[in-house]
Amino acid sequence: MPYLHDHKLFISHAWKYSDRYTRAVKFLNDAQNFKWSNYSVPEDKAFVGMSSEELGEQMKRQIRPVQCVVIVSGMYVNHSDWIQYEMDFAKKIGKPILGIKRWGEQRTPQSVVNCADEMVAWNSASIVSAIRRLVP
């Protein structure tokens, strides 16, 4: 089997909507001939009792080493200052942002559309293809 590039990814998510995060992880794990490392912290390892400043620093530590930031869109993004913080920081340090438009979504948050280098459909093939385009 040929060498597979290890794509270092951060998947932005809100703990309240962790099912979307879990599904995105499953899409990536199930993709054939695709290797990736997850730099985001899942809900069961959530940071507890941190100040906003400490949480912001933790997010920066997760985003700095990645090659791409993945945003699963949904209207909840409009109400999450942290997801906007992650997108802004990723842009600031030159990380590509992949926006995923969830299946059946009627409206996509404009903040995700504005920040994303590419928007794709909610399926494994389109997500993996876009990551390969965005990550050299």
Short mmCIF file of N, CA and C in Angstrom, two decimals, residues 3 5 12 22 46 49 62 94 96 101 103 111 118:
data_model
loop_
_atom_site.label_atom_id
_atom_site.label_comp_id
_atom_site.label_asym_id
_atom_site.label_seq_id
_atom_site.Cartn_x
_atom_site.Cartn_y
_atom_site.Cartn_z
N TYR A 3 2.29 5.07 0.68
CA TYR A 3 2.35 5.92 1.87
C TYR A 3 1.14 6.85 1.92
N HIS A 5 -0.40 10.17 3.63
CA HIS A 5 -0.11 11.41 4.37
C HIS A 5 -1.01 11.46 5.60
N SER A 12 -13.90 21.68 14.75
CA SER A 12 -14.57 22.59 15.66
C SER A 12 -15.94 22.03 16.01
N THR A 22 -19.13 13.79 16.41
CA THR A 22 -18.95 12.34 16.37
C THR A 22 -19.19 11.80 14.96
N ALA A 46 -13.53 17.12 27.95
CA ALA A 46 -13.78 18.57 27.95
C ALA A 46 -13.01 19.27 29.07
N GLY A 49 -13.81 23.96 34.36
CA GLY A 49 -13.35 24.93 35.35
C GLY A 49 -12.30 25.91 34.86
N GLN A 62 -4.50 23.63 20.33
CA GLN A 62 -5.03 22.56 19.48
C GLN A 62 -4.95 22.92 18.01
N GLY A 94 -3.11 31.48 9.28
CA GLY A 94 -3.00 30.93 7.93
C GLY A 94 -3.41 29.48 7.75
N PRO A 96 -6.05 26.66 6.60
CA PRO A 96 -7.25 26.58 5.77
C PRO A 96 -8.44 26.10 6.60
N LYS A 101 -21.40 21.62 5.08
CA LYS A 101 -22.83 21.94 5.12
C LYS A 101 -23.57 20.64 5.43
N TRP A 103 -26.28 17.73 5.93
CA TRP A 103 -27.35 17.22 5.08
C TRP A 103 -28.68 17.78 5.56
N SER A 111 -21.18 33.33 8.70
CA SER A 111 -19.83 33.39 9.27
C SER A 111 -18.97 32.23 8.80
N GLU A 118 -13.29 26.47 1.61
CA GLU A 118 -14.13 25.63 0.77
C GLU A 118 -15.30 25.13 1.62
#
